[in-house]
């Protein structure tokens, strides 16, 4: 097993991890920012509408923002490493193990692993043709087809509205009769003649034929029924990627890392920044702001304050 020593190891290269890398470079801390994927940017690769709420930038597409972060990190000496999946942390020795077998020894760890989308965990969900990743990106593929959207929040209804411009019908299926979505999405969805909303119903099975999705079996108020669907989009929330620290640091009931005002977890010198620690404000400015806080605190702890 090869060993590498750095002041800081950052795990994840979404906005939080890349901002942490930029701050490490700016403050003279040696570091590695390890990203398990083959590209940097995290959820920025899933945003297909312009970002219009990042303070100071009126409007930017997510690829442009990701490229700006990557370019800035590289220009100031940030060390972003793709295809570097972190599989374990030892909180006592402050070591980080990569799937490749490399062991990183460090003085501080910054968990910036973000969140992942919840799935239905039903057979066929990954294999069947017709499972959508994004309404905004794939809407045209659903022209004149029947689409099911599972979820009851903003993302479910915003996507239902986008898809109804192309699909012949959109069925929104939600497990409760109460919706988290804001009225700005709910109200137009209720008025849209192509959108049908089924409350208090749970999807039990994905029915496929020749490898393609054909219908969903749904358990609702009136019992079991089948809903014809050529496409399915699941928007039932997200899960924090906090498993790496779950055995030694405190997580909240939903699995988010619990942090203090310094962005430090309950494990000493292990920090968590961005969505993985932000159940209330999972945004890009939160992520980059927390990264700045964590790295400034780390520099102070390492006695490098000028
Ligand atoms: C459709 C959509 C629209 C959005 N719109 C906006 C908006 O308008 N404004 C706004 O401010 N925010 C928006 N957001 C939210 C914003 O994208 C997130 O808040 C932000 O990306 C969080 O950054 P992060 O770095 O904390 O996490 P992420 O972006 O989730 O990045 C985490 C990274 O960690 C990596 N990783 C995970 N586990 C490991 C591991 N074990 N080893 C190595 N790497 C690992 C992942 O591969 C990923 O690249 C939107 C999100 C979505 C999905």
Coordinates of C-alpha atoms and ligand atoms in Angstrom, one line a residue:
X1 CA 0.0 0.0 0.0
X2 CA 1.5 3.4 -1.0
X3 CA 1.3 6.3 1.4
X4 CA 1.0 10.0 0.8
X5 CA 1.2 12.7 3.5
X6 CA -0.8 16.0 3.2
X7 CA -2.0 18.8 5.6
X8 CA -5.6 18.3 4.4
X9 CA -7.5 15.6 2.6
X10 CA -10.7 16.7 1.0
X11 CA -13.2 14.0 0.0
X12 CA -15.5 15.0 -3.0
X13 CA -15.0 17.5 -5.8
X14 CA -18.4 19.2 -6.0
X15 CA -18.6 22.9 -5.3
X16 CA -17.7 22.4 -1.6
X17 CA -14.7 20.2 -2.3
X18 CA -13.4 22.4 -5.1
X19 CA -13.8 25.5 -3.0
X20 CA -12.0 23.8 -0.1
X21 CA -9.1 23.0 -2.5
X22 CA -9.0 26.6 -3.7
X23 CA -8.8 27.8 -0.1
X24 CA -6.1 25.3 0.8
X25 CA -4.0 26.5 -2.1
X26 CA -4.6 30.1 -1.2
X27 CA -3.6 29.6 2.4
X28 CA -0.6 27.4 1.7
X29 CA -1.9 24.1 2.9
X30 CA -0.8 21.0 1.1
X31 CA -3.8 18.9 0.2
X32 CA -5.5 16.4 -2.1
X33 CA -9.1 16.6 -3.1
X34 CA -10.2 13.1 -4.0
X35 CA -13.2 12.7 -6.3
X36 CA -14.7 9.2 -7.0
X37 CA -16.2 10.1 -10.3
X38 CA -14.3 10.7 -13.6
X39 CA -15.3 14.4 -13.7
X40 CA -15.4 17.2 -11.2
X41 CA -18.5 19.3 -10.3
X42 CA -20.8 17.0 -8.3
X43 CA -24.4 17.9 -8.7
X44 CA -23.5 20.7 -11.1
X45 CA -23.6 18.0 -13.8
X46 CA -27.3 17.5 -13.0
X47 CA -28.5 21.1 -13.3
X48 CA -29.9 21.8 -16.8
X49 CA -31.5 25.2 -16.1
X50 CA -29.4 28.4 -15.8
X51 CA -28.3 29.1 -12.2
X52 CA -29.8 32.6 -11.4
X53 CA -29.4 32.8 -7.6
X54 CA -25.6 32.7 -7.1
X55 CA -24.8 36.1 -5.6
X56 CA -22.7 38.3 -7.9
X57 CA -23.5 36.2 -11.1
X58 CA -26.8 37.1 -12.7
X59 CA -27.0 33.9 -14.6
X60 CA -24.6 31.1 -15.4
X61 CA -25.1 27.6 -16.8
X62 CA -23.9 24.9 -14.4
X63 CA -21.2 23.6 -16.8
X64 CA -19.8 27.1 -16.9
X65 CA -19.7 27.3 -13.1
X66 CA -18.0 23.9 -12.8
X67 CA -15.4 24.9 -15.4
X68 CA -14.7 28.2 -13.6
X69 CA -14.2 26.3 -10.3
X70 CA -12.0 23.7 -11.9
X71 CA -10.0 26.3 -13.8
X72 CA -9.5 28.5 -10.7
X73 CA -8.5 25.5 -8.5
X74 CA -5.9 24.5 -11.1
X75 CA -4.6 28.1 -11.6
X76 CA -4.0 28.6 -7.8
X77 CA -2.4 25.2 -7.3
X78 CA -5.4 23.1 -6.1
X79 CA -4.9 19.4 -6.4
X80 CA -8.1 17.7 -7.7
X81 CA -7.8 14.0 -8.3
X82 CA -10.5 12.2 -10.3
X83 CA -11.3 8.4 -10.1
X84 CA -10.2 8.5 -6.4
X85 CA -13.0 6.7 -4.5
X86 CA -12.5 7.1 -0.7
X87 CA -13.6 3.9 1.0
X88 CA -12.5 4.4 4.6
X89 CA -11.4 6.9 7.2
X90 CA -9.5 6.1 10.4
X91 CA -10.4 8.9 12.8
X92 CA -7.7 8.1 15.3
X93 CA -4.7 7.9 12.9
X94 CA -6.3 10.5 10.5
X95 CA -5.8 8.3 7.5
X96 CA -7.9 8.0 4.4
X97 CA -8.0 4.9 2.3
X98 CA -8.7 5.0 -1.5
X99 CA -10.2 2.1 -3.4
X100 CA -7.0 2.0 -5.4
X101 CA -5.1 0.9 -2.2
X102 CA -3.4 4.3 -1.7
X103 CA -3.4 5.5 1.9
X104 CA -3.4 9.2 2.6
X105 CA -2.0 10.4 6.0
X106 CA -3.2 13.8 7.0
X107 CA -3.8 16.4 9.8
X108 CA -7.3 17.2 8.8
X109 CA -10.1 15.7 6.8
X110 CA -12.9 17.6 5.0
X111 CA -15.9 15.5 4.0
X112 CA -17.5 17.2 1.0
X113 CA -19.4 14.1 -0.4
X114 CA -22.8 15.8 -1.0
X115 CA -26.0 13.9 -1.4
X116 CA -27.4 11.3 -3.8
X117 CA -31.0 10.9 -5.0
X118 CA -33.3 8.4 -3.3
X119 CA -34.4 5.5 -5.4
X120 CA -37.5 3.3 -5.2
X121 CA -35.3 0.2 -4.8
X122 CA -37.5 -1.8 -7.1
X123 CA -36.4 -4.5 -9.5
X124 CA -35.8 -3.1 -13.0
X125 CA -35.1 0.5 -11.8
X126 CA -31.6 0.5 -13.2
X127 CA -32.0 -1.9 -16.1
X128 CA -35.3 -1.0 -17.7
X129 CA -35.3 1.4 -20.7
X130 CA -37.5 4.4 -19.8
X131 CA -36.1 5.4 -16.4
X132 CA -35.3 9.1 -16.7
X133 CA -32.4 10.9 -15.0
X134 CA -33.6 14.4 -15.6
X135 CA -36.9 15.9 -16.8
X136 CA -35.3 19.1 -18.1
X137 CA -32.6 17.2 -20.0
X138 CA -34.7 14.4 -21.4
X139 CA -38.1 16.0 -21.9
X140 CA -38.0 15.8 -25.7
X141 CA -37.5 12.0 -25.5
X142 CA -40.9 11.7 -23.9
X143 CA -42.8 13.3 -26.8
X144 CA -46.4 11.8 -27.0
X145 CA -45.5 9.2 -24.3
X146 CA -47.0 8.4 -20.9
X147 CA -44.8 9.5 -18.0
X148 CA -45.0 8.8 -14.3
X149 CA -43.3 11.0 -11.8
X150 CA -42.9 9.8 -8.2
X151 CA -42.6 12.4 -5.5
X152 CA -44.4 15.3 -3.9
X153 CA -41.8 18.1 -3.6
X154 CA -40.7 21.0 -5.8
X155 CA -38.5 18.8 -7.9
X156 CA -41.3 16.3 -8.7
X157 CA -43.8 19.0 -9.7
X158 CA -41.3 21.2 -11.5
X159 CA -40.3 18.2 -13.6
X160 CA -44.0 17.2 -14.2
X161 CA -44.7 20.7 -15.6
X162 CA -41.6 20.5 -17.9
X163 CA -42.6 17.0 -19.1
X164 CA -46.2 17.8 -19.7
X165 CA -45.1 20.1 -22.5
X166 CA -44.0 17.0 -24.5
X167 CA -45.6 13.9 -23.0
X168 CA -49.2 12.8 -23.8
X169 CA -49.9 12.5 -20.1
X170 CA -48.0 12.8 -16.8
X171 CA -49.0 11.0 -13.6
X172 CA -47.6 12.3 -10.4
X173 CA -47.7 9.6 -7.7
X174 CA -47.1 10.7 -4.0
X175 CA -47.2 8.5 -0.9
X176 CA -49.0 11.1 1.2
X177 CA -51.9 13.5 0.7
X178 CA -49.7 16.4 1.9
X179 CA -47.2 17.9 -0.6
X180 CA -43.9 19.6 0.2
X181 CA -44.0 21.4 -3.2
X182 CA -44.5 25.1 -3.2
X183 CA -47.8 26.6 -4.6
X184 CA -45.8 28.1 -7.6
X185 CA -45.4 24.5 -8.8
X186 CA -48.4 22.8 -7.3
X187 CA -51.0 25.2 -8.6
X188 CA -50.1 25.1 -12.3
X189 CA -49.7 21.4 -12.1
X190 CA -53.3 21.0 -10.7
X191 CA -54.6 23.2 -13.6
X192 CA -52.6 21.3 -16.3
X193 CA -55.1 19.0 -18.1
X194 CA -52.2 16.6 -19.0
X195 CA -51.2 16.1 -15.3
X196 CA -52.9 13.6 -13.1
X197 CA -52.0 13.6 -9.4
X198 CA -52.5 10.4 -7.4
X199 CA -52.2 10.9 -3.6
X200 CA -51.5 8.4 -0.9
X201 CA -50.2 5.8 -3.2
X202 CA -47.0 3.7 -3.2
X203 CA -45.3 2.2 -6.3
X204 CA -44.8 -1.5 -5.6
X205 CA -43.5 -2.8 -9.0
X206 CA -42.1 -1.7 -12.3
X207 CA -43.7 -3.7 -15.1
X208 CA -41.5 -4.1 -18.2
X209 CA -41.8 -5.8 -21.5
X210 CA -38.8 -6.6 -23.7
X211 CA -36.5 -4.5 -21.5
X212 CA -38.8 -1.4 -21.7
X213 CA -40.9 0.1 -18.9
X214 CA -44.6 -0.4 -19.6
X215 CA -46.5 0.2 -16.4
X216 CA -46.2 0.7 -12.6
X217 CA -48.1 -1.3 -10.1
X218 CA -49.4 1.1 -7.5
X219 CA -50.9 0.5 -4.1
X220 CA -53.3 3.3 -3.4
X221 CA -56.5 4.3 -1.6
X222 CA -58.6 2.1 -3.9
X223 CA -56.3 -0.9 -3.7
X224 CA -53.8 -2.2 -6.2
X225 CA -53.9 -0.7 -9.7
X226 CA -51.7 -0.5 -12.8
X227 CA -50.7 2.8 -14.3
X228 CA -49.4 2.7 -17.9
X229 CA -46.1 4.5 -18.2
X230 CA -43.4 4.5 -20.9
X231 CA -41.1 6.7 -18.7
X232 CA -40.5 7.1 -15.0
X233 CA -38.8 9.9 -13.1
X234 CA -38.2 9.5 -9.4
X235 CA -37.9 12.6 -7.3
X236 CA -38.4 11.5 -3.7
X237 CA -35.6 13.4 -2.1
X238 CA -31.9 12.8 -1.4
X239 CA -29.7 10.9 1.0
X240 CA -26.5 12.4 2.5
X241 CA -23.3 10.6 1.6
X242 CA -22.1 10.4 5.2
X243 CA -21.5 6.7 5.5
X244 CA -17.7 7.2 5.7
X245 CA -18.1 8.9 9.2
X246 CA -21.2 7.1 10.5
X247 CA -19.3 4.8 12.8
X248 CA -17.5 7.5 14.7
X249 CA -19.2 10.9 14.2
X250 CA -22.7 12.1 15.1
X251 CA -25.3 12.2 12.3
X252 CA -28.7 13.7 12.6
X253 CA -31.8 11.5 12.3
X254 CA -31.8 11.9 8.5
X255 CA -28.2 10.9 8.2
X256 CA -26.6 14.4 7.7
X257 CA -23.3 15.1 9.4
X258 CA -23.7 17.2 12.6
X259 CA -21.3 20.1 12.6
X260 CA -20.5 23.0 14.8
X261 CA -20.0 26.7 13.8
X262 CA -16.4 25.7 12.6
X263 CA -17.9 23.0 10.3
X264 CA -16.2 20.4 12.5
X265 CA -18.0 17.1 13.1
X266 CA -18.0 15.5 16.5
X267 CA -14.7 13.8 15.5
X268 CA -11.7 16.1 16.1
X269 CA -10.1 17.5 12.9
X270 CA -12.8 15.9 10.7
X271 CA -14.9 18.6 9.1
X272 CA -18.0 18.3 6.9
X273 CA -19.0 20.9 4.4
X274 CA -21.7 21.4 1.7
X275 CA -24.8 19.3 1.2
X276 CA -23.7 16.4 3.3
X277 CA -23.9 18.7 6.4
X278 CA -26.7 21.1 5.2
X279 CA -30.2 19.7 5.5
X280 CA -31.7 23.1 5.6
X281 CA -29.8 25.1 3.0
X282 CA -28.3 22.7 0.4
X283 CA -27.0 25.4 -2.0
X284 CA -23.8 26.3 -3.8
X285 CA -23.2 29.4 -1.7
X286 CA -23.6 27.4 1.5
X287 CA -21.2 24.8 0.2
X288 CA -18.5 27.2 -0.8
X289 CA -18.9 29.3 2.4
X290 CA -18.6 26.3 4.6
X291 CA -15.5 25.2 2.7
X292 CA -13.9 28.6 3.5
X293 CA -14.8 28.3 7.1
X294 CA -13.4 24.8 7.5
X295 CA -10.1 25.5 5.8
X296 CA -9.6 28.8 7.7
X297 CA -10.2 27.0 11.0
X298 CA -7.8 24.1 9.9
X299 CA -5.1 26.6 9.1
X300 CA -5.5 28.2 12.5
X301 CA -5.4 24.8 14.3
X302 CA -2.3 23.8 12.5
X303 CA -0.6 27.0 13.8
X304 CA -0.2 28.5 10.4
X305 CA -2.1 31.8 11.2
X306 CA 0.0 34.8 10.2
Ligands
LIG1 C1 -31.4 19.9 -10.4 C2 -30.6 20.7 -9.3 C3 -30.8 22.1 -9.4 C4 -30.0 22.9 -8.4 N1 -30.2 24.3 -8.5 C5 -29.4 25.0 -7.6 C6 -29.5 26.5 -7.7 O1 -30.1 27.0 -8.6 N2 -28.7 27.2 -6.8 C7 -28.0 26.6 -5.8 O2 -27.3 27.3 -5.1 N3 -27.9 25.2 -5.7 C8 -28.6 24.4 -6.6 N4 -28.6 23.1 -6.5 C9 -27.9 22.5 -5.4 C10 -26.3 22.4 -5.6 O3 -26.0 21.8 -6.8 C11 -25.7 21.7 -4.4 O4 -26.1 22.4 -3.2 C12 -24.2 21.6 -4.5 O5 -23.8 20.9 -5.6 C13 -23.6 21.0 -3.2 O6 -22.2 20.8 -3.4 P1 -21.4 19.7 -2.6 O7 -20.0 19.9 -3.1 O8 -21.7 19.8 -1.2 O9 -22.0 18.3 -3.1 P2 -22.1 17.6 -4.5 O10 -22.3 18.6 -5.6 O11 -23.1 16.6 -4.3 O12 -20.7 16.9 -4.7 C14 -20.2 15.9 -4.0 C15 -19.1 15.1 -4.7 O13 -18.5 14.2 -3.8 C16 -18.2 13.0 -4.5 N5 -18.1 11.9 -3.6 C17 -19.1 11.3 -2.9 N6 -18.7 10.2 -2.2 C18 -17.3 10.2 -2.5 C19 -16.3 9.3 -2.0 N7 -16.5 8.3 -1.2 N8 -15.0 9.5 -2.5 C20 -14.8 10.5 -3.4 N9 -15.7 11.4 -3.8 C21 -17.0 11.2 -3.4 C22 -19.4 12.9 -5.5 O14 -19.1 12.1 -6.6 C23 -19.6 14.4 -5.9 O15 -18.8 14.7 -7.0 C24 -29.2 22.3 -7.4 C25 -29.1 20.9 -7.4 C26 -29.8 20.1 -8.4 C27 -29.6 18.6 -8.4

